[in-house]
mmCIF file with all atom_site columns, C-alpha atoms in Angstrom:
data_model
loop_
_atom_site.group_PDB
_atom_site.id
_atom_site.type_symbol
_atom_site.label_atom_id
_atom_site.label_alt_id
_atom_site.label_comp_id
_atom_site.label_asym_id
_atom_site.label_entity_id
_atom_site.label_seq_id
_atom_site.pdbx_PDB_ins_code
_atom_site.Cartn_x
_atom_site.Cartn_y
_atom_site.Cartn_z
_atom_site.occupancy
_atom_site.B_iso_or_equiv
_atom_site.pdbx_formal_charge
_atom_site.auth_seq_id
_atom_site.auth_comp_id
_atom_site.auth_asym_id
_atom_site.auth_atom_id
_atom_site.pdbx_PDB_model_num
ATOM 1  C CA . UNK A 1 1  ? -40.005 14.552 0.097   1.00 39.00 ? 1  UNK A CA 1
ATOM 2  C CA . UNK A 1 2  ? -42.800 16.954 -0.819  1.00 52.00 ? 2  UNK A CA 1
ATOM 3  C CA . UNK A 1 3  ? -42.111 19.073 2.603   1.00 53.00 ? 3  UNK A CA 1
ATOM 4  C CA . UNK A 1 4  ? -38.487 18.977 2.030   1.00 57.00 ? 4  UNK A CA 1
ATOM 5  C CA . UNK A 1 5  ? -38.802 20.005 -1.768  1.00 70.00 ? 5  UNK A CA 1
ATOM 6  C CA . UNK A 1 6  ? -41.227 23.064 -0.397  1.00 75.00 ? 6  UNK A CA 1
ATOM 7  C CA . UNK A 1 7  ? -38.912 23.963 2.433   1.00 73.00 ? 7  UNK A CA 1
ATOM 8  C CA . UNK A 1 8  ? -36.494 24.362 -0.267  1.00 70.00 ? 8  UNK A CA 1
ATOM 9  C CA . UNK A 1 9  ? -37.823 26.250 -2.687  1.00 71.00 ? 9  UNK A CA 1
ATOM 10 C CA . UNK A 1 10 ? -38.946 28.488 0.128   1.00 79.00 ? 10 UNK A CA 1
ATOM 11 C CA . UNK A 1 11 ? -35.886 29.748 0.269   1.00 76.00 ? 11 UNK A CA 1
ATOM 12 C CA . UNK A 1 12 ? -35.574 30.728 -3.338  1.00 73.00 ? 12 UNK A CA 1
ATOM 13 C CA . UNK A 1 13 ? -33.622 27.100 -4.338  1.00 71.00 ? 13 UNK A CA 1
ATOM 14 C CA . UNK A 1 14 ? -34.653 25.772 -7.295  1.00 68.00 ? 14 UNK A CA 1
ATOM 15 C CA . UNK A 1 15 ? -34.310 22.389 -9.375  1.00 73.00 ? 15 UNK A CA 1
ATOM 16 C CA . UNK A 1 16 ? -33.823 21.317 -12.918 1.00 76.00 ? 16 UNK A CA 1
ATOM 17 C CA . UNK A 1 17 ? -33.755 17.674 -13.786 1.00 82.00 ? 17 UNK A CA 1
ATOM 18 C CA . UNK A 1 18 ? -33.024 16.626 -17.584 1.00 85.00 ? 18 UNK A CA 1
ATOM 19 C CA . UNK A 1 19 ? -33.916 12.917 -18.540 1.00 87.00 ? 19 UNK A CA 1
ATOM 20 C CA . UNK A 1 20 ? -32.849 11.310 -21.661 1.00 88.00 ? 20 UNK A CA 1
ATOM 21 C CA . UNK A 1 21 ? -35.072 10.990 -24.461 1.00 89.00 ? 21 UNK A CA 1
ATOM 22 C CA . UNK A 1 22 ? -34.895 7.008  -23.775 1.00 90.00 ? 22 UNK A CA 1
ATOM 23 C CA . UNK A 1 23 ? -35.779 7.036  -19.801 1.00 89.00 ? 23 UNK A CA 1
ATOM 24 C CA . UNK A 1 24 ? -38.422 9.283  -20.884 1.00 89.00 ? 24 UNK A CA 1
ATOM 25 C CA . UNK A 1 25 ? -39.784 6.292  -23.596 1.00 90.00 ? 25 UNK A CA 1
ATOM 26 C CA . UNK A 1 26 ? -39.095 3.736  -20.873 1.00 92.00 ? 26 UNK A CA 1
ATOM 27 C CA . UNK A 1 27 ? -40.741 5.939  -17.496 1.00 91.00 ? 27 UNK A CA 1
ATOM 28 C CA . UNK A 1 28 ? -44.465 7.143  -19.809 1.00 88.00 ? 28 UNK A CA 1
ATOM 29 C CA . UNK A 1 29 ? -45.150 8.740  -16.687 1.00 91.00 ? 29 UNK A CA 1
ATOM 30 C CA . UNK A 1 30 ? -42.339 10.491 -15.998 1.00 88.00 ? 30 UNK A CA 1
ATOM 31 C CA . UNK A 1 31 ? -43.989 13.930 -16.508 1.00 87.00 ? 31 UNK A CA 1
ATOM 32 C CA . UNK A 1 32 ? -46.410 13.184 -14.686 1.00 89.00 ? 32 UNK A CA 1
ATOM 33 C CA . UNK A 1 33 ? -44.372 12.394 -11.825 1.00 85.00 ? 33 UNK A CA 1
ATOM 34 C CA . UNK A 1 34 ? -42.112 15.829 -12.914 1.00 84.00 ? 34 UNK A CA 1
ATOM 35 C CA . UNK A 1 35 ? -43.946 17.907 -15.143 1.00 85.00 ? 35 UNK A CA 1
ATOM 36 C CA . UNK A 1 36 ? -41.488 20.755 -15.216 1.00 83.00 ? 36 UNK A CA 1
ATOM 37 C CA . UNK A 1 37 ? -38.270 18.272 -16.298 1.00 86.00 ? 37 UNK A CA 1
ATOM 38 C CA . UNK A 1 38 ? -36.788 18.779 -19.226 1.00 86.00 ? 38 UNK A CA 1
ATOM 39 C CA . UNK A 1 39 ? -36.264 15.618 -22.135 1.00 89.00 ? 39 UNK A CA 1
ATOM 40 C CA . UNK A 1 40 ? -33.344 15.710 -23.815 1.00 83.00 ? 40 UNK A CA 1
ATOM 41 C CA . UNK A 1 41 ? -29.943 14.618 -24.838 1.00 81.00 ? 41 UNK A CA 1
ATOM 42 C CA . UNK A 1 42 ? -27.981 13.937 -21.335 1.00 77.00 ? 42 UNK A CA 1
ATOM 43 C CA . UNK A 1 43 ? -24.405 12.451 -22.409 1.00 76.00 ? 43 UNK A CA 1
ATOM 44 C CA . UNK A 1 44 ? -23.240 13.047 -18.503 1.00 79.00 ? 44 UNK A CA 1
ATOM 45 C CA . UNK A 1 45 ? -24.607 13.138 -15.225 1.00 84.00 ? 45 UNK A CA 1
ATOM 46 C CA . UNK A 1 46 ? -23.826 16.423 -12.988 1.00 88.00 ? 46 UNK A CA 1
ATOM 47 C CA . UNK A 1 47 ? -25.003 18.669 -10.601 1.00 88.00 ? 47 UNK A CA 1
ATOM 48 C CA . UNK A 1 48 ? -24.393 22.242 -11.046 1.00 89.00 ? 48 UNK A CA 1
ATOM 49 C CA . UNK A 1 49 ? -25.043 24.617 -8.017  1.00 87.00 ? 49 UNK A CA 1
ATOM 50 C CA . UNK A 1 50 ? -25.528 28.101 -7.899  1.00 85.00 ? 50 UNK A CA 1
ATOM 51 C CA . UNK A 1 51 ? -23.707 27.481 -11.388 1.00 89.00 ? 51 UNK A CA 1
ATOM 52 C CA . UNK A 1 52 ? -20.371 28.222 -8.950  1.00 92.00 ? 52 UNK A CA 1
ATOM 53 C CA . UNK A 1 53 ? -19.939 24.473 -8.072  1.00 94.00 ? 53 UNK A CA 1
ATOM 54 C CA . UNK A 1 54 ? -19.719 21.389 -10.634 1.00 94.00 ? 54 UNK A CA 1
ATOM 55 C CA . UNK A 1 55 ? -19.562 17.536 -9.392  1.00 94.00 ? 55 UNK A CA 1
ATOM 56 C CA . UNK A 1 56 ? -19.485 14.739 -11.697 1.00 91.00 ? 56 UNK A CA 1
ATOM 57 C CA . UNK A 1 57 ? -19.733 10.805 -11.083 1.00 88.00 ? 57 UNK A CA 1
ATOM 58 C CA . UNK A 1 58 ? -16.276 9.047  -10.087 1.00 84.00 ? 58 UNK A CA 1
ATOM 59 C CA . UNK A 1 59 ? -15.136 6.390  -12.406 1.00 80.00 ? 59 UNK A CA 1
ATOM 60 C CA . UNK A 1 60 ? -17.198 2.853  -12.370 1.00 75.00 ? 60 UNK A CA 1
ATOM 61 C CA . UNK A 1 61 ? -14.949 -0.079 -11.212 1.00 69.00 ? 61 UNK A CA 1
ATOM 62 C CA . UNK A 1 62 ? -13.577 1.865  -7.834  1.00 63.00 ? 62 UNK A CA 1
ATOM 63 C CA . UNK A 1 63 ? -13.358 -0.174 -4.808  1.00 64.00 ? 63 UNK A CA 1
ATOM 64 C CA . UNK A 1 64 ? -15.567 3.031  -3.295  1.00 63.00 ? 64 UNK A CA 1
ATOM 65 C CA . UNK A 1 65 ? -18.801 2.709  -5.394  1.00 66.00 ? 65 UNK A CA 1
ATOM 66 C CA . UNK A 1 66 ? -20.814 5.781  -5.193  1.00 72.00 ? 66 UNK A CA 1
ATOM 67 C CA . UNK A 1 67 ? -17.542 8.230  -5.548  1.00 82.00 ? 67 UNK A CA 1
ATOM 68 C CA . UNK A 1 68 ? -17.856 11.521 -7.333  1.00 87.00 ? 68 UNK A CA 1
ATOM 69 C CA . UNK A 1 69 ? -15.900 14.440 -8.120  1.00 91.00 ? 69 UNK A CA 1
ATOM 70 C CA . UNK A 1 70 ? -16.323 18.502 -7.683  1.00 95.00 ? 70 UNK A CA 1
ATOM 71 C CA . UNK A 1 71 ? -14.640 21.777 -8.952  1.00 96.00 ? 71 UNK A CA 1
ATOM 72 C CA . UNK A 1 72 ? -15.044 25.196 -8.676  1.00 96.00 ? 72 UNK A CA 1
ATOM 73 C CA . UNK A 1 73 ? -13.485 26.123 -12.115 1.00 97.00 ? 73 UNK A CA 1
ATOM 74 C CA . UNK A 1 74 ? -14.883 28.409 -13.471 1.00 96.00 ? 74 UNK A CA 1
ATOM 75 C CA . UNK A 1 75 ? -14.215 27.168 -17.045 1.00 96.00 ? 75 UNK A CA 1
ATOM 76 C CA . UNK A 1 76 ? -15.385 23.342 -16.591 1.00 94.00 ? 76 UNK A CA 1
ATOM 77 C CA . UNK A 1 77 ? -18.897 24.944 -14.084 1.00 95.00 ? 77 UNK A CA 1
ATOM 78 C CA . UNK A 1 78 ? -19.207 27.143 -17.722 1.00 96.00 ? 78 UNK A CA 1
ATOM 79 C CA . UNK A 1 79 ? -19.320 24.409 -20.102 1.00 93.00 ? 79 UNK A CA 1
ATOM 80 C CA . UNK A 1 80 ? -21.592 22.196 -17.676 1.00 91.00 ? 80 UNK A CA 1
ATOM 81 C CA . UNK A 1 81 ? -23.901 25.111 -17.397 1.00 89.00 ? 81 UNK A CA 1
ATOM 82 C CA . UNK A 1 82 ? -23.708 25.506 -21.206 1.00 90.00 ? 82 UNK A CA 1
ATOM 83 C CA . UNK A 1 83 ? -24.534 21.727 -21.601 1.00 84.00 ? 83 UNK A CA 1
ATOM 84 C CA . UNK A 1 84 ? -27.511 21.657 -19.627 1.00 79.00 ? 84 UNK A CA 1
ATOM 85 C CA . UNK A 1 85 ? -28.612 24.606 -20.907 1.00 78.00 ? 85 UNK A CA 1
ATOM 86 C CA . UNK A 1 86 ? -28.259 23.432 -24.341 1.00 75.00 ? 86 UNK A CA 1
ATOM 87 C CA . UNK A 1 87 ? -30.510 20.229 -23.642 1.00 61.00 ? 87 UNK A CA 1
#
């Protein structure tokens, strides 16, 4: 993963993770593993890129396990970038 995370940020890509404040209790290493993560309130999963593109986890209980769900709204890619930004 290493070469993979370099080739990426070699083309000017970058990553933010935010862990709650119990994983980071339950993971002591976790910034050692991560040092630039943030800890933090997280009251939803999501990926934001390029803050153009939201997706969000599907529902649990679907027969597809795994499912999640995008937008390009600009209102609801906003308020996620907003929310992480907040944390």
């Amino acid at each position: 993963m290493d070469h993979l995370n370099h080739r990426t940020r070699s083309r000017g890509l970058h990553e933010r993770v935010v862990f709650s404040t119990r994983h980071a209790h339950e993971s002591p290493l976790l910034t050692s593993f991560d040092p630039r993560c943030r800890i933090g309130p997280v009251h939803l999963k999501m990926i934001v890129l390029d803050e153009r593109y939201l997706v969000v986890p599907g529902p649990d209980g679907v027969a597809v396990s795994g499912s999640a769900y995008g937008s390009d709204d600009p209102d609801l890619v906003a308020l996620a970038c907003a929310a992480f930004e907040e944390a």
